[in-house]
């Protein structure tokens, strides 16, 4: 029974290489910029859960495994686009109703927002590195200050011990008598 199930979805966290033997399904927008169509790539599990057996399953039933790997990112890995319940739900709804235009508009807006979000990642990473360096510098300064304070306290303690060890001659000077 386990062999009949599709391999589990890796979501947006775990990508797969061509060597994994994974199959990828979806559709490819042939007319770039056409907002009434979209390109969507999803794994076998998401295909089985959201599309398979639905009245309009043909909308998303293209085996686009080769396309997925030729358009993979710089790391050469393919990630499932429908890793959220919301995305799978929208694919499921489209496969039930056949309303590709509404789905495509929603999907294209989602992809546009994802690209905007991803464009901020390098900037955020750079800021995080700057903050880590500043934190490390501040920590080093605090350690130096703490070390200096400990040294001063140790010297004061040593001076007090030396003074006590010297004893009291009993002679007082100035107005202390």
Short mmCIF file of N, CA and C in Angstrom, two decimals, residues 3-160:
data_model
loop_
_atom_site.label_atom_id
_atom_site.label_comp_id
_atom_site.label_asym_id
_atom_site.label_seq_id
_atom_site.Cartn_x
_atom_site.Cartn_y
_atom_site.Cartn_z
N UNK A 3 3.72 1.72 -1.43
CA UNK A 3 4.29 1.97 -2.75
C UNK A 3 3.29 2.66 -3.66
N UNK A 4 1.98 2.53 -3.38
CA UNK A 4 0.96 3.16 -4.21
C UNK A 4 0.88 4.66 -3.95
N UNK A 5 1.37 5.11 -2.81
CA UNK A 5 1.33 6.52 -2.49
C UNK A 5 2.47 7.26 -3.18
N UNK A 6 2.20 8.52 -3.51
CA UNK A 6 3.23 9.35 -4.12
C UNK A 6 4.27 9.72 -3.07
N UNK A 7 5.51 10.00 -3.49
CA UNK A 7 6.52 10.45 -2.52
C UNK A 7 6.07 11.74 -1.86
N UNK A 8 6.43 11.96 -0.61
CA UNK A 8 5.94 13.15 0.10
C UNK A 8 6.46 14.45 -0.49
N UNK A 9 5.63 15.46 -0.36
CA UNK A 9 5.95 16.81 -0.85
C UNK A 9 7.10 17.38 -0.02
N UNK A 10 8.05 18.00 -0.70
CA UNK A 10 9.17 18.64 0.00
C UNK A 10 8.88 20.09 0.34
N UNK A 11 7.77 20.60 -0.18
CA UNK A 11 7.40 21.99 0.09
C UNK A 11 8.42 22.96 -0.48
N UNK A 12 8.53 24.11 0.18
CA UNK A 12 9.49 25.11 -0.27
C UNK A 12 10.80 25.00 0.50
N UNK A 13 10.92 23.93 1.29
CA UNK A 13 12.10 23.75 2.12
C UNK A 13 13.08 22.77 1.50
N UNK A 14 12.56 21.70 0.92
CA UNK A 14 13.42 20.65 0.39
C UNK A 14 13.21 20.53 -1.11
N UNK A 15 14.23 20.85 -1.88
CA UNK A 15 14.17 20.72 -3.33
C UNK A 15 14.70 19.37 -3.77
N UNK A 16 14.39 19.02 -5.01
CA UNK A 16 14.79 17.71 -5.52
C UNK A 16 15.54 17.87 -6.83
N UNK A 17 16.57 17.05 -6.99
CA UNK A 17 17.36 17.06 -8.22
C UNK A 17 16.76 16.06 -9.20
N UNK A 18 17.25 16.10 -10.42
CA UNK A 18 16.76 15.18 -11.46
C UNK A 18 17.01 13.73 -11.05
N UNK A 19 18.10 13.49 -10.34
CA UNK A 19 18.46 12.13 -9.93
C UNK A 19 17.47 11.53 -8.94
N UNK A 20 16.63 12.36 -8.33
CA UNK A 20 15.66 11.85 -7.35
C UNK A 20 14.57 11.01 -8.01
N UNK A 21 14.41 11.17 -9.33
CA UNK A 21 13.39 10.40 -10.04
C UNK A 21 11.98 10.93 -9.84
N UNK A 22 11.84 12.10 -9.27
CA UNK A 22 10.52 12.68 -9.03
C UNK A 22 9.87 13.11 -10.33
N UNK A 23 8.55 13.02 -10.36
CA UNK A 23 7.77 13.50 -11.50
C UNK A 23 7.14 14.83 -11.07
N UNK A 24 7.03 15.75 -12.01
CA UNK A 24 6.46 17.05 -11.73
C UNK A 24 5.32 17.31 -12.72
N UNK A 25 4.22 17.84 -12.20
CA UNK A 25 3.03 18.09 -13.01
C UNK A 25 2.66 19.56 -12.93
N UNK A 26 1.72 19.95 -13.79
CA UNK A 26 1.24 21.32 -13.79
C UNK A 26 0.91 21.78 -15.19
N UNK A 27 1.23 23.02 -15.44
CA UNK A 27 0.99 23.60 -16.76
C UNK A 27 2.03 24.69 -17.01
N UNK A 28 2.25 24.98 -18.29
CA UNK A 28 3.22 26.00 -18.69
C UNK A 28 2.50 27.06 -19.50
N UNK A 29 2.67 28.30 -19.11
CA UNK A 29 2.09 29.43 -19.84
C UNK A 29 2.98 29.69 -21.05
N UNK A 30 2.46 29.42 -22.22
CA UNK A 30 3.23 29.59 -23.46
C UNK A 30 3.37 31.06 -23.86
N UNK A 31 2.41 31.87 -23.47
CA UNK A 31 2.43 33.30 -23.82
C UNK A 31 2.86 34.10 -22.60
N UNK A 32 4.14 34.41 -22.51
CA UNK A 32 4.66 35.13 -21.36
C UNK A 32 3.91 36.45 -21.21
N UNK A 33 3.48 36.74 -20.00
CA UNK A 33 2.77 37.99 -19.73
C UNK A 33 1.26 37.85 -19.84
N UNK A 34 0.76 36.73 -20.32
CA UNK A 34 -0.67 36.51 -20.41
C UNK A 34 -1.20 36.22 -19.00
N UNK A 35 -1.95 37.16 -18.44
CA UNK A 35 -2.45 37.02 -17.08
C UNK A 35 -3.60 36.02 -16.96
N UNK A 36 -4.14 35.56 -18.09
CA UNK A 36 -5.22 34.58 -18.06
C UNK A 36 -4.69 33.16 -18.11
N UNK A 37 -3.40 33.00 -18.05
CA UNK A 37 -2.77 31.69 -18.05
C UNK A 37 -1.62 31.75 -17.05
N UNK A 38 -1.10 30.63 -16.65
CA UNK A 38 -0.02 30.64 -15.67
C UNK A 38 0.84 29.40 -15.82
N UNK A 39 2.03 29.49 -15.25
CA UNK A 39 2.92 28.34 -15.14
C UNK A 39 2.92 27.92 -13.68
N UNK A 40 2.65 26.66 -13.46
CA UNK A 40 2.63 26.13 -12.10
C UNK A 40 3.24 24.73 -12.12
N UNK A 41 4.09 24.47 -11.16
CA UNK A 41 4.78 23.18 -11.07
C UNK A 41 4.50 22.61 -9.68
N UNK A 42 4.02 21.37 -9.64
CA UNK A 42 3.82 20.74 -8.35
C UNK A 42 4.18 19.27 -8.38
N UNK A 43 4.42 18.74 -7.20
CA UNK A 43 4.91 17.37 -7.04
C UNK A 43 3.79 16.34 -7.20
N UNK A 44 4.18 15.09 -7.21
CA UNK A 44 3.21 14.00 -7.36
C UNK A 44 2.20 13.97 -6.22
N UNK A 45 2.66 14.18 -5.00
CA UNK A 45 1.74 14.13 -3.87
C UNK A 45 0.67 15.22 -3.99
N UNK A 46 1.08 16.43 -4.29
CA UNK A 46 0.11 17.52 -4.42
C UNK A 46 -0.81 17.28 -5.61
N UNK A 47 -0.28 16.69 -6.68
CA UNK A 47 -1.11 16.33 -7.83
C UNK A 47 -2.18 15.32 -7.40
N UNK A 48 -1.76 14.29 -6.68
CA UNK A 48 -2.70 13.26 -6.23
C UNK A 48 -3.74 13.84 -5.28
N UNK A 49 -3.33 14.74 -4.40
CA UNK A 49 -4.25 15.30 -3.39
C UNK A 49 -5.21 16.32 -3.98
N UNK A 50 -4.75 17.14 -4.90
CA UNK A 50 -5.56 18.28 -5.34
C UNK A 50 -6.17 18.13 -6.73
N UNK A 51 -5.58 17.34 -7.61
CA UNK A 51 -6.01 17.35 -9.01
C UNK A 51 -6.56 16.01 -9.49
N UNK A 52 -5.88 14.95 -9.19
CA UNK A 52 -6.21 13.64 -9.75
C UNK A 52 -7.68 13.27 -9.51
N UNK A 53 -8.35 12.86 -10.59
CA UNK A 53 -9.74 12.42 -10.51
C UNK A 53 -10.77 13.53 -10.54
N UNK A 54 -10.35 14.77 -10.68
CA UNK A 54 -11.30 15.90 -10.71
C UNK A 54 -11.80 16.12 -12.14
N UNK A 55 -12.98 16.74 -12.31
CA UNK A 55 -13.56 16.92 -13.64
C UNK A 55 -12.65 17.66 -14.63
N UNK A 56 -11.90 18.65 -14.14
CA UNK A 56 -11.03 19.44 -15.02
C UNK A 56 -9.56 19.19 -14.70
N UNK A 57 -9.24 17.97 -14.35
CA UNK A 57 -7.86 17.61 -14.01
C UNK A 57 -6.91 17.85 -15.18
N UNK A 58 -7.43 17.79 -16.41
CA UNK A 58 -6.57 17.96 -17.58
C UNK A 58 -5.88 19.33 -17.60
N UNK A 59 -6.44 20.31 -16.91
CA UNK A 59 -5.84 21.65 -16.87
C UNK A 59 -4.43 21.59 -16.28
N UNK A 60 -4.25 20.72 -15.29
CA UNK A 60 -2.97 20.65 -14.57
C UNK A 60 -2.27 19.31 -14.75
N UNK A 61 -2.65 18.51 -15.73
CA UNK A 61 -2.14 17.14 -15.84
C UNK A 61 -0.97 16.97 -16.79
N UNK A 62 -0.35 18.05 -17.20
CA UNK A 62 0.82 17.91 -18.08
C UNK A 62 2.00 17.40 -17.25
N UNK A 63 2.69 16.41 -17.77
CA UNK A 63 3.92 15.94 -17.12
C UNK A 63 5.02 16.90 -17.58
N UNK A 64 5.41 17.79 -16.69
CA UNK A 64 6.39 18.83 -17.05
C UNK A 64 7.71 18.62 -16.31
N UNK A 65 8.06 17.37 -16.11
CA UNK A 65 9.29 17.04 -15.38
C UNK A 65 10.52 17.66 -16.06
N UNK A 66 10.64 17.48 -17.37
CA UNK A 66 11.80 18.04 -18.08
C UNK A 66 11.81 19.56 -18.00
N UNK A 67 10.66 20.20 -18.19
CA UNK A 67 10.56 21.65 -18.08
C UNK A 67 10.97 22.11 -16.68
N UNK A 68 10.51 21.40 -15.66
CA UNK A 68 10.81 21.78 -14.28
C UNK A 68 12.31 21.81 -14.03
N UNK A 69 13.02 20.82 -14.53
CA UNK A 69 14.46 20.77 -14.28
C UNK A 69 15.25 21.72 -15.18
N UNK A 70 14.73 22.05 -16.36
CA UNK A 70 15.44 23.01 -17.21
C UNK A 70 15.26 24.43 -16.69
N UNK A 71 14.20 24.68 -15.95
CA UNK A 71 13.98 26.02 -15.40
C UNK A 71 14.29 26.09 -13.91
N UNK A 72 14.93 25.05 -13.37
CA UNK A 72 15.26 25.03 -11.94
C UNK A 72 16.18 26.19 -11.61
N UNK A 73 16.20 26.56 -10.36
CA UNK A 73 17.02 27.68 -9.90
C UNK A 73 18.50 27.39 -9.99
N UNK A 74 19.29 28.29 -9.44
CA UNK A 74 20.75 28.18 -9.50
C UNK A 74 21.27 26.92 -8.81
N UNK A 75 20.52 26.44 -7.83
CA UNK A 75 20.96 25.23 -7.13
C UNK A 75 20.60 23.95 -7.88
N UNK A 76 19.84 24.07 -8.98
CA UNK A 76 19.48 22.91 -9.78
C UNK A 76 18.38 22.06 -9.18
N UNK A 77 17.74 22.57 -8.14
CA UNK A 77 16.69 21.82 -7.46
C UNK A 77 15.31 22.36 -7.81
N UNK A 78 14.33 21.47 -7.83
CA UNK A 78 12.95 21.87 -8.09
C UNK A 78 12.18 21.78 -6.78
N UNK A 79 11.41 22.81 -6.50
CA UNK A 79 10.59 22.88 -5.29
C UNK A 79 9.13 22.88 -5.70
N UNK A 80 8.28 22.31 -4.86
CA UNK A 80 6.85 22.26 -5.14
C UNK A 80 6.25 23.65 -4.94
N UNK A 81 5.49 24.13 -5.93
CA UNK A 81 4.86 25.45 -5.83
C UNK A 81 3.63 25.45 -4.94
N UNK A 82 2.98 24.29 -4.79
CA UNK A 82 1.72 24.24 -4.04
C UNK A 82 1.93 23.61 -2.67
N UNK A 83 2.91 24.09 -1.94
CA UNK A 83 3.23 23.50 -0.64
C UNK A 83 2.30 23.96 0.48
N UNK A 84 1.47 24.97 0.26
CA UNK A 84 0.56 25.43 1.30
C UNK A 84 -0.83 24.86 1.07
N UNK A 85 -1.60 24.77 2.14
CA UNK A 85 -2.98 24.31 2.02
C UNK A 85 -3.79 25.25 1.14
N UNK A 86 -3.52 26.54 1.24
CA UNK A 86 -4.25 27.53 0.42
C UNK A 86 -4.00 27.29 -1.06
N UNK A 87 -2.75 27.10 -1.44
CA UNK A 87 -2.42 26.88 -2.85
C UNK A 87 -3.03 25.58 -3.35
N UNK A 88 -2.92 24.51 -2.57
CA UNK A 88 -3.53 23.24 -2.98
C UNK A 88 -5.04 23.39 -3.09
N UNK A 89 -5.63 24.15 -2.17
CA UNK A 89 -7.08 24.37 -2.22
C UNK A 89 -7.50 25.11 -3.48
N UNK A 90 -6.72 26.10 -3.88
CA UNK A 90 -7.05 26.85 -5.10
C UNK A 90 -6.88 25.97 -6.34
N UNK A 91 -5.84 25.14 -6.37
CA UNK A 91 -5.66 24.21 -7.49
C UNK A 91 -6.82 23.22 -7.52
N UNK A 92 -7.19 22.71 -6.36
CA UNK A 92 -8.32 21.77 -6.25
C UNK A 92 -9.61 22.42 -6.77
N UNK A 93 -9.85 23.66 -6.35
CA UNK A 93 -11.06 24.37 -6.78
C UNK A 93 -11.07 24.56 -8.30
N UNK A 94 -9.94 24.91 -8.87
CA UNK A 94 -9.85 25.09 -10.32
C UNK A 94 -10.06 23.76 -11.04
N UNK A 95 -9.51 22.69 -10.50
CA UNK A 95 -9.69 21.36 -11.11
C UNK A 95 -11.14 20.89 -10.99
N UNK A 96 -11.86 21.41 -10.01
CA UNK A 96 -13.29 21.07 -9.85
C UNK A 96 -14.16 21.91 -10.77
N UNK A 97 -13.87 23.21 -10.87
CA UNK A 97 -14.75 24.14 -11.61
C UNK A 97 -14.29 24.42 -13.03
N UNK A 98 -13.01 24.30 -13.31
CA UNK A 98 -12.48 24.59 -14.64
C UNK A 98 -12.25 26.07 -14.89
N UNK A 99 -12.31 26.90 -13.84
CA UNK A 99 -12.14 28.35 -13.98
C UNK A 99 -10.65 28.70 -13.94
N UNK A 100 -9.98 28.46 -15.07
CA UNK A 100 -8.54 28.71 -15.15
C UNK A 100 -8.22 30.19 -15.10
N UNK A 101 -9.06 31.03 -15.66
CA UNK A 101 -8.76 32.47 -15.73
C UNK A 101 -8.64 33.06 -14.32
N UNK A 102 -9.62 32.77 -13.46
CA UNK A 102 -9.56 33.29 -12.09
C UNK A 102 -8.35 32.73 -11.35
N UNK A 103 -8.12 31.44 -11.52
CA UNK A 103 -6.97 30.83 -10.86
C UNK A 103 -5.67 31.45 -11.35
N UNK A 104 -5.55 31.61 -12.67
CA UNK A 104 -4.32 32.16 -13.25
C UNK A 104 -4.05 33.57 -12.74
N UNK A 105 -5.07 34.37 -12.65
CA UNK A 105 -4.88 35.74 -12.12
C UNK A 105 -4.40 35.70 -10.67
N UNK A 106 -5.05 34.85 -9.88
CA UNK A 106 -4.64 34.71 -8.48
C UNK A 106 -3.20 34.19 -8.39
N UNK A 107 -2.90 33.16 -9.18
CA UNK A 107 -1.56 32.56 -9.13
C UNK A 107 -0.48 33.54 -9.57
N UNK A 108 -0.74 34.28 -10.64
CA UNK A 108 0.25 35.24 -11.14
C UNK A 108 0.50 36.34 -10.12
N UNK A 109 -0.55 36.79 -9.42
CA UNK A 109 -0.36 37.81 -8.38
C UNK A 109 0.47 37.23 -7.23
N UNK A 110 0.20 36.00 -6.89
CA UNK A 110 0.96 35.32 -5.83
C UNK A 110 2.43 35.22 -6.21
N UNK A 111 2.72 34.84 -7.43
CA UNK A 111 4.10 34.71 -7.90
C UNK A 111 4.80 36.06 -7.92
N UNK A 112 4.07 37.10 -8.33
CA UNK A 112 4.65 38.45 -8.35
C UNK A 112 5.03 38.88 -6.94
N UNK A 113 4.15 38.63 -5.99
CA UNK A 113 4.44 38.98 -4.59
C UNK A 113 5.60 38.14 -4.04
N UNK A 114 5.67 36.87 -4.41
CA UNK A 114 6.77 36.02 -3.97
C UNK A 114 8.10 36.55 -4.49
N UNK A 115 8.11 36.98 -5.75
CA UNK A 115 9.35 37.52 -6.33
C UNK A 115 9.77 38.80 -5.62
N UNK A 116 8.80 39.66 -5.27
CA UNK A 116 9.13 40.88 -4.53
C UNK A 116 9.72 40.52 -3.17
N UNK A 117 9.10 39.56 -2.51
CA UNK A 117 9.60 39.12 -1.20
C UNK A 117 11.01 38.55 -1.33
N UNK A 118 11.22 37.72 -2.32
CA UNK A 118 12.54 37.11 -2.52
C UNK A 118 13.61 38.13 -2.87
N UNK A 119 13.22 39.24 -3.51
CA UNK A 119 14.20 40.26 -3.87
C UNK A 119 14.76 40.95 -2.62
N UNK A 120 14.03 40.90 -1.51
CA UNK A 120 14.49 41.51 -0.27
C UNK A 120 15.43 40.61 0.51
N UNK A 121 15.46 39.31 0.21
CA UNK A 121 16.27 38.37 0.98
C UNK A 121 17.75 38.76 1.04
N UNK A 122 18.40 39.12 -0.07
CA UNK A 122 19.83 39.50 0.02
C UNK A 122 20.04 40.74 0.88
N UNK A 123 19.13 41.69 0.80
CA UNK A 123 19.26 42.92 1.59
C UNK A 123 19.13 42.59 3.07
N UNK A 124 18.16 41.76 3.40
CA UNK A 124 17.95 41.37 4.79
C UNK A 124 19.14 40.58 5.31
N UNK A 125 19.67 39.68 4.49
CA UNK A 125 20.85 38.90 4.89
C UNK A 125 22.04 39.82 5.17
N UNK A 126 22.24 40.83 4.32
CA UNK A 126 23.34 41.76 4.50
C UNK A 126 23.15 42.54 5.82
N UNK A 127 21.93 42.98 6.09
CA UNK A 127 21.66 43.71 7.33
C UNK A 127 21.89 42.81 8.55
N UNK A 128 21.49 41.55 8.44
CA UNK A 128 21.73 40.61 9.55
C UNK A 128 23.22 40.42 9.81
N UNK A 129 24.01 40.34 8.74
CA UNK A 129 25.46 40.20 8.91
C UNK A 129 26.05 41.44 9.58
N UNK A 130 25.60 42.63 9.16
CA UNK A 130 26.07 43.87 9.78
C UNK A 130 25.72 43.88 11.26
N UNK A 131 24.49 43.46 11.58
CA UNK A 131 24.06 43.45 12.98
C UNK A 131 24.86 42.45 13.80
N UNK A 132 25.16 41.30 13.21
CA UNK A 132 25.98 40.30 13.92
C UNK A 132 27.37 40.85 14.21
N UNK A 133 27.97 41.55 13.23
CA UNK A 133 29.29 42.14 13.44
C UNK A 133 29.25 43.21 14.52
N UNK A 134 28.21 44.05 14.49
CA UNK A 134 28.07 45.10 15.50
C UNK A 134 27.87 44.48 16.89
N UNK A 135 27.07 43.42 16.97
CA UNK A 135 26.86 42.75 18.25
C UNK A 135 28.15 42.13 18.77
N UNK A 136 28.93 41.52 17.88
CA UNK A 136 30.20 40.91 18.29
C UNK A 136 31.17 41.97 18.79
N UNK A 137 31.20 43.12 18.10
CA UNK A 137 32.09 44.22 18.51
C UNK A 137 31.67 44.75 19.88
N UNK A 138 30.37 44.92 20.08
CA UNK A 138 29.88 45.42 21.36
C UNK A 138 30.18 44.42 22.48
N UNK A 139 30.01 43.14 22.21
CA UNK A 139 30.31 42.12 23.20
C UNK A 139 31.79 42.14 23.57
N UNK A 140 32.65 42.32 22.57
CA UNK A 140 34.09 42.39 22.84
C UNK A 140 34.41 43.60 23.71
N UNK A 141 33.76 44.74 23.44
CA UNK A 141 33.98 45.94 24.25
C UNK A 141 33.52 45.72 25.69
N UNK A 142 32.39 45.06 25.85
CA UNK A 142 31.88 44.79 27.20
C UNK A 142 32.84 43.86 27.94
N UNK A 143 33.38 42.88 27.25
CA UNK A 143 34.33 41.95 27.88
C UNK A 143 35.60 42.68 28.31
N UNK A 144 36.10 43.59 27.47
CA UNK A 144 37.31 44.36 27.81
C UNK A 144 37.03 45.23 29.03
N UNK A 145 35.87 45.88 29.05
CA UNK A 145 35.50 46.74 30.17
C UNK A 145 35.36 45.92 31.45
N UNK A 146 34.71 44.78 31.35
CA UNK A 146 34.53 43.92 32.52
C UNK A 146 35.88 43.41 33.02
N UNK A 147 36.76 43.06 32.11
CA UNK A 147 38.10 42.60 32.49
C UNK A 147 38.86 43.71 33.20
N UNK A 148 38.76 44.94 32.70
CA UNK A 148 39.44 46.08 33.33
C UNK A 148 38.88 46.32 34.73
N UNK A 149 37.56 46.21 34.88
CA UNK A 149 36.95 46.40 36.20
C UNK A 149 37.40 45.31 37.17
N UNK A 150 37.47 44.08 36.69
CA UNK A 150 37.93 42.98 37.55
C UNK A 150 39.38 43.19 37.96
N UNK A 151 40.20 43.63 37.02
CA UNK A 151 41.61 43.90 37.35
C UNK A 151 41.74 45.02 38.38
N UNK A 152 40.95 46.08 38.23
CA UNK A 152 40.99 47.20 39.18
C UNK A 152 40.56 46.74 40.57
N UNK A 153 39.50 45.95 40.63
CA UNK A 153 39.03 45.45 41.93
C UNK A 153 40.08 44.54 42.57
N UNK A 154 40.72 43.72 41.76
CA UNK A 154 41.76 42.83 42.29
C UNK A 154 42.93 43.64 42.84
N UNK A 155 43.31 44.70 42.13
CA UNK A 155 44.42 45.54 42.60
C UNK A 155 44.05 46.28 43.88
N UNK A 156 42.80 46.76 43.94
CA UNK A 156 42.36 47.44 45.16
C UNK A 156 42.37 46.47 46.34
N UNK A 157 41.92 45.26 46.09
CA UNK A 157 41.93 44.24 47.15
C UNK A 157 43.35 43.93 47.58
N UNK A 158 44.25 43.81 46.61
CA UNK A 158 45.66 43.52 46.94
C UNK A 158 46.27 44.67 47.72
N UNK A 159 45.94 45.91 47.37
CA UNK A 159 46.47 47.07 48.09
C UNK A 159 45.95 47.09 49.52
N UNK A 160 44.69 46.73 49.70
CA UNK A 160 44.12 46.67 51.05
C UNK A 160 44.78 45.61 51.89
#
